[in-house]
Amino acid sequence: DAGVTQSPTHLIKTRGQQVTLRCSPISGHKSVSWYQQVLGQGPQFIFQYYEKEERGRGNFPDRFSARQFPNYSSELNVNALLLGDSALYLCASSFPAGGSYEQYFGPGTRLTVT
Amino acid sequence: TQLLEQSPQFLSIQEGENLTVYCNSSSVFSSLQWYRQEPGEGPVLLVTVVTGGEVKKLKRLTFQFGDARKDSSLHITAAQPGDTGLYLCAGAPVQGAQKLVFGQGTRLTINP
């Protein structure tokens, strides 16, 4: 069974540019969440989408936006990139069941902003 | 703001030794997950604990959820070099968005 897939694997952008990251959840999973993991730290929650609706948003500026498509795949957009946006961006999918919130992560997209 | 504090942040021990990693918070969580992450990869789910006082075993790994659902521990018996990695605890808040709050991680190195 295919796990969560993310593209691209690596990305190098310049300050001020815009970037779009993509995620395909595990088949049957309807919820997708995005996390940012800066080197040496644990992942930080950015967004959660369920059935194409935003269900949660972390403490990130409005430069960060996301959406979920009818096939449950998702995109994360970041505008006006800053050096501090350099991080591993993780997508996780889940099938809410009993409130355990088990999430399954993709390999991530490594974004470097120069 | 809910926070999870992991300790120690770094741990380097010899093969065959035992170790415990702690994950503490002042907040109650509906469940707690432990993940292991290799360099350049996403976290891989090891276990989920839901009930206060719950203990789960995964081969040489033992996970415990505190009675008050505010803390958890991971104990590894007879550590092996293959156990090397970044261990992350993550809690699901009782209320609010369906998100995970992560600790900062414990980087474990097992030396042959």
PDB file of C-alpha atoms in Angstrom:
ATOM      1  CA  ASP A   1       0.000   0.000   0.000  1.00  0.00           C
ATOM      2  CA  ALA A   2       1.295   3.449  -0.875  1.00  0.00           C
ATOM      3  CA  GLY A   3       1.998   5.746   2.008  1.00  0.00           C
ATOM      4  CA  VAL A   4       1.791   9.501   2.070  1.00  0.00           C
ATOM      5  CA  THR A   5       3.639  11.004  -0.882  1.00  0.00           C
ATOM      6  CA  GLN A   6       5.041  14.511  -1.142  1.00  0.00           C
ATOM      7  CA  SER A   7       6.582  16.500  -3.963  1.00  0.00           C
ATOM      8  CA  PRO A   8       9.052  17.862  -4.614  1.00  0.00           C
ATOM      9  CA  THR A   9      11.633  16.191  -2.385  1.00  0.00           C
ATOM     10  CA  HIS A  10      13.928  19.185  -2.282  1.00  0.00           C
ATOM     11  CA  LEU A  11      13.462  22.784  -3.301  1.00  0.00           C
ATOM     12  CA  ILE A  12      15.708  25.844  -3.326  1.00  0.00           C
ATOM     13  CA  LYS A  13      14.078  29.275  -3.522  1.00  0.00           C
ATOM     14  CA  THR A  14      15.169  32.880  -3.166  1.00  0.00           C
ATOM     15  CA  ARG A  15      13.812  35.299  -0.577  1.00  0.00           C
ATOM     16  CA  GLY A  16      10.570  36.917  -1.731  1.00  0.00           C
ATOM     17  CA  GLN A  17       9.592  34.053  -4.027  1.00  0.00           C
ATOM     18  CA  GLN A  18       6.541  31.844  -3.684  1.00  0.00           C
ATOM     19  CA  VAL A  19       6.465  28.067  -3.320  1.00  0.00           C
ATOM     20  CA  THR A  20       3.826  25.327  -3.644  1.00  0.00           C
ATOM     21  CA  LEU A  21       4.258  21.952  -1.967  1.00  0.00           C
ATOM     22  CA  ARG A  22       2.082  18.955  -2.757  1.00  0.00           C
ATOM     23  CA  CYS A  23       0.831  15.995  -0.780  1.00  0.00           C
ATOM     24  CA  SER A  24      -1.177  12.860  -1.543  1.00  0.00           C
ATOM     25  CA  PRO A  25      -2.645  11.078   1.488  1.00  0.00           C
ATOM     26  CA  ILE A  26      -2.921   7.379   2.126  1.00  0.00           C
ATOM     27  CA  SER A  27      -5.825   5.910   0.174  1.00  0.00           C
ATOM     28  CA  GLY A  28      -8.983   6.200   2.225  1.00  0.00           C
ATOM     29  CA  HIS A  29      -7.660   8.961   4.469  1.00  0.00           C
ATOM     30  CA  LYS A  30      -9.705  12.148   4.290  1.00  0.00           C
ATOM     31  CA  SER A  31      -7.695  14.377   6.602  1.00  0.00           C
ATOM     32  CA  VAL A  32      -4.411  16.053   5.729  1.00  0.00           C
ATOM     33  CA  SER A  33      -2.246  18.096   8.063  1.00  0.00           C
ATOM     34  CA  TRP A  34       0.855  20.154   7.376  1.00  0.00           C
ATOM     35  CA  TYR A  35       3.782  20.623   9.750  1.00  0.00           C
ATOM     36  CA  GLN A  36       6.992  22.617   9.630  1.00  0.00           C
ATOM     37  CA  GLN A  37      10.104  21.085  11.158  1.00  0.00           C
ATOM     38  CA  VAL A  38      13.073  23.356  11.634  1.00  0.00           C
ATOM     39  CA  LEU A  39      16.423  21.620  12.072  1.00  0.00           C
ATOM     40  CA  GLY A  40      16.862  20.332  15.598  1.00  0.00           C
ATOM     41  CA  GLN A  41      13.235  20.798  16.638  1.00  0.00           C
ATOM     42  CA  GLY A  42      10.008  18.836  16.626  1.00  0.00           C
ATOM     43  CA  PRO A  43       7.374  19.473  13.937  1.00  0.00           C
ATOM     44  CA  GLN A  44       5.105  22.496  14.364  1.00  0.00           C
ATOM     45  CA  PHE A  45       1.472  22.344  13.252  1.00  0.00           C
ATOM     46  CA  ILE A  46       0.527  24.616  10.341  1.00  0.00           C
ATOM     47  CA  PHE A  47      -2.853  23.468   8.977  1.00  0.00           C
ATOM     48  CA  GLN A  48      -5.349  20.654   9.094  1.00  0.00           C
ATOM     49  CA  TYR A  49      -7.902  19.972   6.363  1.00  0.00           C
ATOM     50  CA  TYR A  50     -10.746  17.501   6.486  1.00  0.00           C
ATOM     51  CA  GLU A  51     -13.236  16.989   3.691  1.00  0.00           C
ATOM     52  CA  LYS A  52     -11.769  20.040   1.881  1.00  0.00           C
ATOM     53  CA  GLU A  53     -12.422  22.359   4.801  1.00  0.00           C
ATOM     54  CA  GLU A  54      -9.840  23.968   7.074  1.00  0.00           C
ATOM     55  CA  ARG A  55     -10.303  22.481  10.529  1.00  0.00           C
ATOM     56  CA  GLY A  56      -7.295  23.946  12.274  1.00  0.00           C
ATOM     57  CA  ARG A  57      -4.580  26.519  11.869  1.00  0.00           C
ATOM     58  CA  GLY A  58      -1.351  26.903  13.794  1.00  0.00           C
ATOM     59  CA  ASN A  59       0.482  30.075  14.730  1.00  0.00           C
ATOM     60  CA  PHE A  60       1.811  30.895  11.274  1.00  0.00           C
ATOM     61  CA  PRO A  61       1.508  34.167   9.305  1.00  0.00           C
ATOM     62  CA  ASP A  62      -0.971  34.695   6.500  1.00  0.00           C
ATOM     63  CA  ARG A  63       1.830  34.085   4.004  1.00  0.00           C
ATOM     64  CA  PHE A  64       1.049  30.416   4.587  1.00  0.00           C
ATOM     65  CA  SER A  65      -2.070  29.012   2.940  1.00  0.00           C
ATOM     66  CA  ALA A  66      -3.325  25.596   1.934  1.00  0.00           C
ATOM     67  CA  ARG A  67      -6.176  23.814   0.263  1.00  0.00           C
ATOM     68  CA  GLN A  68      -7.505  20.310  -0.163  1.00  0.00           C
ATOM     69  CA  PHE A  69      -8.864  18.908  -3.386  1.00  0.00           C
ATOM     70  CA  PRO A  70     -11.835  16.555  -4.004  1.00  0.00           C
ATOM     71  CA  ASN A  71      -9.422  13.589  -4.194  1.00  0.00           C
ATOM     72  CA  TYR A  72      -8.138  14.611  -0.701  1.00  0.00           C
ATOM     73  CA  SER A  73      -4.708  15.632  -1.961  1.00  0.00           C
ATOM     74  CA  SER A  74      -3.449  18.951  -0.666  1.00  0.00           C
ATOM     75  CA  GLU A  75      -1.209  21.879  -1.480  1.00  0.00           C
ATOM     76  CA  LEU A  76       0.659  24.173   0.875  1.00  0.00           C
ATOM     77  CA  ASN A  77       1.556  27.607  -0.460  1.00  0.00           C
ATOM     78  CA  VAL A  78       4.032  29.993   1.077  1.00  0.00           C
ATOM     79  CA  ASN A  79       4.336  33.537  -0.293  1.00  0.00           C
ATOM     80  CA  ALA A  80       7.088  36.124   0.159  1.00  0.00           C
ATOM     81  CA  LEU A  81       9.583  33.548   1.391  1.00  0.00           C
ATOM     82  CA  LEU A  82      11.899  34.448   4.247  1.00  0.00           C
ATOM     83  CA  LEU A  83      15.176  32.830   5.231  1.00  0.00           C
ATOM     84  CA  GLY A  84      13.429  31.538   8.339  1.00  0.00           C
ATOM     85  CA  ASP A  85      11.034  29.505   6.197  1.00  0.00           C
ATOM     86  CA  SER A  86      13.856  27.071   5.453  1.00  0.00           C
ATOM     87  CA  ALA A  87      12.700  23.798   6.944  1.00  0.00           C
ATOM     88  CA  LEU A  88      11.398  20.309   6.308  1.00  0.00           C
ATOM     89  CA  TYR A  89       7.692  20.531   5.474  1.00  0.00           C
ATOM     90  CA  LEU A  90       5.810  17.439   6.461  1.00  0.00           C
ATOM     91  CA  CYS A  91       2.410  16.285   5.344  1.00  0.00           C
ATOM     92  CA  ALA A  92       0.451  13.799   7.424  1.00  0.00           C
ATOM     93  CA  SER A  93      -2.770  11.995   6.679  1.00  0.00           C
ATOM     94  CA  SER A  94      -5.215  10.411   9.058  1.00  0.00           C
ATOM     95  CA  PHE A  95      -8.549   8.657   9.141  1.00  0.00           C
ATOM     96  CA  PRO A  96     -10.177  10.052  12.235  1.00  0.00           C
ATOM     97  CA  ALA A  97     -11.242   7.184  14.407  1.00  0.00           C
ATOM     98  CA  GLY A  98     -12.067   7.395  18.081  1.00  0.00           C
ATOM     99  CA  GLY A  99     -10.219  10.645  18.486  1.00  0.00           C
ATOM    100  CA  SER A 100      -6.808   9.029  18.662  1.00  0.00           C
ATOM    101  CA  TYR A 101      -5.553  11.369  15.937  1.00  0.00           C
ATOM    102  CA  GLU A 102      -2.959   8.905  14.678  1.00  0.00           C
ATOM    103  CA  GLN A 103      -1.205  10.599  11.825  1.00  0.00           C
ATOM    104  CA  TYR A 104       0.986   9.062   9.151  1.00  0.00           C
ATOM    105  CA  PHE A 105       3.706  11.228   7.734  1.00  0.00           C
ATOM    106  CA  GLY A 106       5.204  11.547   4.305  1.00  0.00           C
ATOM    107  CA  PRO A 107       8.944  11.886   3.707  1.00  0.00           C
ATOM    108  CA  GLY A 108       8.721  15.676   3.637  1.00  0.00           C
ATOM    109  CA  THR A 109       9.868  18.440   1.318  1.00  0.00           C
ATOM    110  CA  ARG A 110      13.157  20.074   2.237  1.00  0.00           C
ATOM    111  CA  LEU A 111      12.829  23.798   1.450  1.00  0.00           C
ATOM    112  CA  THR A 112      15.922  25.968   1.422  1.00  0.00           C
ATOM    113  CA  VAL A 113      15.496  29.727   1.097  1.00  0.00           C
ATOM    114  CA  THR A 114      18.605  31.691   0.095  1.00  0.00           C
TER     115      THR A 114
ATOM    116  CA  THR B   1      -0.307  27.034  24.675  1.00  0.00           C
ATOM    117  CA  GLN B   2       0.223  23.328  25.207  1.00  0.00           C
ATOM    118  CA  LEU B   3       3.836  22.234  25.393  1.00  0.00           C
ATOM    119  CA  LEU B   4       5.563  18.892  25.607  1.00  0.00           C
ATOM    120  CA  GLU B   5       9.009  18.763  27.134  1.00  0.00           C
ATOM    121  CA  GLN B   6      11.210  15.827  26.255  1.00  0.00           C
ATOM    122  CA  SER B   7      14.249  14.757  28.210  1.00  0.00           C
ATOM    123  CA  PRO B   8      16.996  14.154  27.648  1.00  0.00           C
ATOM    124  CA  GLN B   9      17.470  15.993  24.355  1.00  0.00           C
ATOM    125  CA  PHE B  10      20.573  13.954  23.522  1.00  0.00           C
ATOM    126  CA  LEU B  11      21.541  10.489  24.725  1.00  0.00           C
ATOM    127  CA  SER B  12      24.519   8.394  23.684  1.00  0.00           C
ATOM    128  CA  ILE B  13      24.928   4.953  25.245  1.00  0.00           C
ATOM    129  CA  GLN B  14      26.584   1.619  24.570  1.00  0.00           C
ATOM    130  CA  GLU B  15      24.870  -1.321  22.939  1.00  0.00           C
ATOM    131  CA  GLY B  16      23.133  -3.505  25.486  1.00  0.00           C
ATOM    132  CA  GLU B  17      22.330  -0.742  27.979  1.00  0.00           C
ATOM    133  CA  ASN B  18      18.819   0.294  28.993  1.00  0.00           C
ATOM    134  CA  LEU B  19      17.419   3.806  28.668  1.00  0.00           C
ATOM    135  CA  THR B  20      14.318   5.862  29.353  1.00  0.00           C
ATOM    136  CA  VAL B  21      13.074   8.941  27.530  1.00  0.00           C
ATOM    137  CA  TYR B  22      10.550  11.214  29.226  1.00  0.00           C
ATOM    138  CA  CYS B  23       7.811  13.404  27.797  1.00  0.00           C
ATOM    139  CA  ASN B  24       6.143  15.830  30.208  1.00  0.00           C
ATOM    140  CA  SER B  25       3.462  18.494  30.071  1.00  0.00           C
ATOM    141  CA  SER B  26       1.241  20.509  32.365  1.00  0.00           C
ATOM    142  CA  SER B  27      -1.646  19.898  29.957  1.00  0.00           C
ATOM    143  CA  VAL B  28      -3.912  16.900  29.561  1.00  0.00           C
ATOM    144  CA  PHE B  29      -3.919  15.115  26.216  1.00  0.00           C
ATOM    145  CA  SER B  30      -6.583  12.829  24.783  1.00  0.00           C
ATOM    146  CA  SER B  31      -3.856  10.555  23.425  1.00  0.00           C
ATOM    147  CA  LEU B  32      -0.126  10.504  22.989  1.00  0.00           C
ATOM    148  CA  GLN B  33       1.923   9.140  20.140  1.00  0.00           C
ATOM    149  CA  TRP B  34       5.589   8.200  19.902  1.00  0.00           C
ATOM    150  CA  TYR B  35       7.375   8.559  16.585  1.00  0.00           C
ATOM    151  CA  ARG B  36      10.847   7.717  15.360  1.00  0.00           C
ATOM    152  CA  GLN B  37      12.467   9.829  12.673  1.00  0.00           C
ATOM    153  CA  GLU B  38      15.511   9.080  10.556  1.00  0.00           C
ATOM    154  CA  PRO B  39      17.543  11.886   8.929  1.00  0.00           C
ATOM    155  CA  GLY B  40      15.815  13.278   5.837  1.00  0.00           C
ATOM    156  CA  GLU B  41      12.643  11.274   6.417  1.00  0.00           C
ATOM    157  CA  GLY B  42       9.260  11.830   7.979  1.00  0.00           C
ATOM    158  CA  PRO B  43       8.377  10.573  11.465  1.00  0.00           C
ATOM    159  CA  VAL B  44       7.200   6.958  11.652  1.00  0.00           C
ATOM    160  CA  LEU B  45       4.481   6.121  14.158  1.00  0.00           C
ATOM    161  CA  LEU B  46       5.588   3.628  16.813  1.00  0.00           C
ATOM    162  CA  VAL B  47       2.654   3.573  19.201  1.00  0.00           C
ATOM    163  CA  THR B  48      -0.437   5.416  20.418  1.00  0.00           C
ATOM    164  CA  VAL B  49      -1.496   5.410  24.066  1.00  0.00           C
ATOM    165  CA  VAL B  50      -4.962   6.606  24.966  1.00  0.00           C
ATOM    166  CA  THR B  51      -5.888   5.549  28.511  1.00  0.00           C
ATOM    167  CA  GLY B  52      -4.269   6.998  31.617  1.00  0.00           C
ATOM    168  CA  GLY B  53      -1.863   4.426  33.080  1.00  0.00           C
ATOM    169  CA  GLU B  54      -1.753   2.456  29.842  1.00  0.00           C
ATOM    170  CA  VAL B  55       1.377   0.437  29.098  1.00  0.00           C
ATOM    171  CA  LYS B  56       2.212  -0.867  25.637  1.00  0.00           C
ATOM    172  CA  LYS B  57       5.129  -3.011  24.580  1.00  0.00           C
ATOM    173  CA  LEU B  58       6.717  -3.207  21.149  1.00  0.00           C
ATOM    174  CA  LYS B  59       9.490  -5.818  21.297  1.00  0.00           C
ATOM    175  CA  ARG B  60      12.204  -4.167  23.454  1.00  0.00           C
ATOM    176  CA  LEU B  61      10.332  -0.853  23.680  1.00  0.00           C
ATOM    177  CA  THR B  62       7.886  -0.137  26.503  1.00  0.00           C
ATOM    178  CA  PHE B  63       5.624   2.908  26.394  1.00  0.00           C
ATOM    179  CA  GLN B  64       3.647   4.257  29.332  1.00  0.00           C
ATOM    180  CA  PHE B  65       0.996   6.969  29.542  1.00  0.00           C
ATOM    181  CA  GLY B  66       0.755   8.777  32.860  1.00  0.00           C
ATOM    182  CA  ASP B  67      -2.330   8.301  35.032  1.00  0.00           C
ATOM    183  CA  ALA B  68      -3.319  11.946  34.535  1.00  0.00           C
ATOM    184  CA  ARG B  69      -2.595  11.783  30.772  1.00  0.00           C
ATOM    185  CA  LYS B  70      -0.049  14.593  31.078  1.00  0.00           C
ATOM    186  CA  ASP B  71       3.155  12.620  30.634  1.00  0.00           C
ATOM    187  CA  SER B  72       4.625   9.563  28.993  1.00  0.00           C
ATOM    188  CA  SER B  73       7.813   7.545  28.926  1.00  0.00           C
ATOM    189  CA  LEU B  74       9.634   5.323  26.477  1.00  0.00           C
ATOM    190  CA  HIS B  75      11.908   2.637  27.879  1.00  0.00           C
ATOM    191  CA  ILE B  76      14.267   0.645  25.665  1.00  0.00           C
ATOM    192  CA  THR B  77      15.788  -2.556  26.982  1.00  0.00           C
ATOM    193  CA  ALA B  78      19.133  -3.823  25.698  1.00  0.00           C
ATOM    194  CA  ALA B  79      19.527  -1.040  23.153  1.00  0.00           C
ATOM    195  CA  GLN B  80      20.917  -1.923  19.742  1.00  0.00           C
ATOM    196  CA  PRO B  81      22.619   0.261  17.106  1.00  0.00           C
ATOM    197  CA  GLY B  82      19.472  -0.034  14.994  1.00  0.00           C
ATOM    198  CA  ASP B  83      17.601   1.907  17.680  1.00  0.00           C
ATOM    199  CA  THR B  84      19.602   5.021  16.794  1.00  0.00           C
ATOM    200  CA  GLY B  85      17.369   7.898  15.695  1.00  0.00           C
ATOM    201  CA  LEU B  86      15.273  10.881  16.740  1.00  0.00           C
ATOM    202  CA  TYR B  87      12.411   9.928  19.043  1.00  0.00           C
ATOM    203  CA  LEU B  88       9.464  12.316  19.162  1.00  0.00           C
ATOM    204  CA  CYS B  89       6.484  12.337  21.464  1.00  0.00           C
ATOM    205  CA  ALA B  90       3.318  14.045  20.265  1.00  0.00           C
ATOM    206  CA  GLY B  91       0.092  14.773  22.091  1.00  0.00           C
ATOM    207  CA  ALA B  92      -3.412  15.235  20.742  1.00  0.00           C
ATOM    208  CA  PRO B  93      -5.196  18.068  22.597  1.00  0.00           C
ATOM    209  CA  VAL B  94      -8.448  17.278  24.344  1.00  0.00           C
ATOM    210  CA  GLN B  95     -10.211  20.093  22.562  1.00  0.00           C
ATOM    211  CA  GLY B  96      -9.607  22.150  19.491  1.00  0.00           C
ATOM    212  CA  ALA B  97      -8.065  21.400  16.136  1.00  0.00           C
ATOM    213  CA  GLN B  98      -7.145  17.869  15.243  1.00  0.00           C
ATOM    214  CA  LYS B  99      -3.456  18.540  15.492  1.00  0.00           C
ATOM    215  CA  LEU B 100      -0.458  17.045  17.238  1.00  0.00           C
ATOM    216  CA  VAL B 101       1.719  18.974  19.659  1.00  0.00           C
ATOM    217  CA  PHE B 102       5.271  17.662  19.399  1.00  0.00           C
ATOM    218  CA  GLY B 103       8.109  17.613  21.862  1.00  0.00           C
ATOM    219  CA  GLN B 104      11.494  18.802  20.658  1.00  0.00           C
ATOM    220  CA  GLY B 105      12.740  15.243  20.324  1.00  0.00           C
ATOM    221  CA  THR B 106      15.410  13.030  21.852  1.00  0.00           C
ATOM    222  CA  ARG B 107      18.354  12.223  19.636  1.00  0.00           C
ATOM    223  CA  LEU B 108      19.462   8.722  20.597  1.00  0.00           C
ATOM    224  CA  THR B 109      22.782   7.203  19.555  1.00  0.00           C
ATOM    225  CA  ILE B 110      23.598   3.591  20.350  1.00  0.00           C
ATOM    226  CA  ASN B 111      27.292   2.824  20.015  1.00  0.00           C
ATOM    227  CA  PRO B 112      28.380  -0.714  19.041  1.00  0.00           C
TER     228      PRO B 112
END
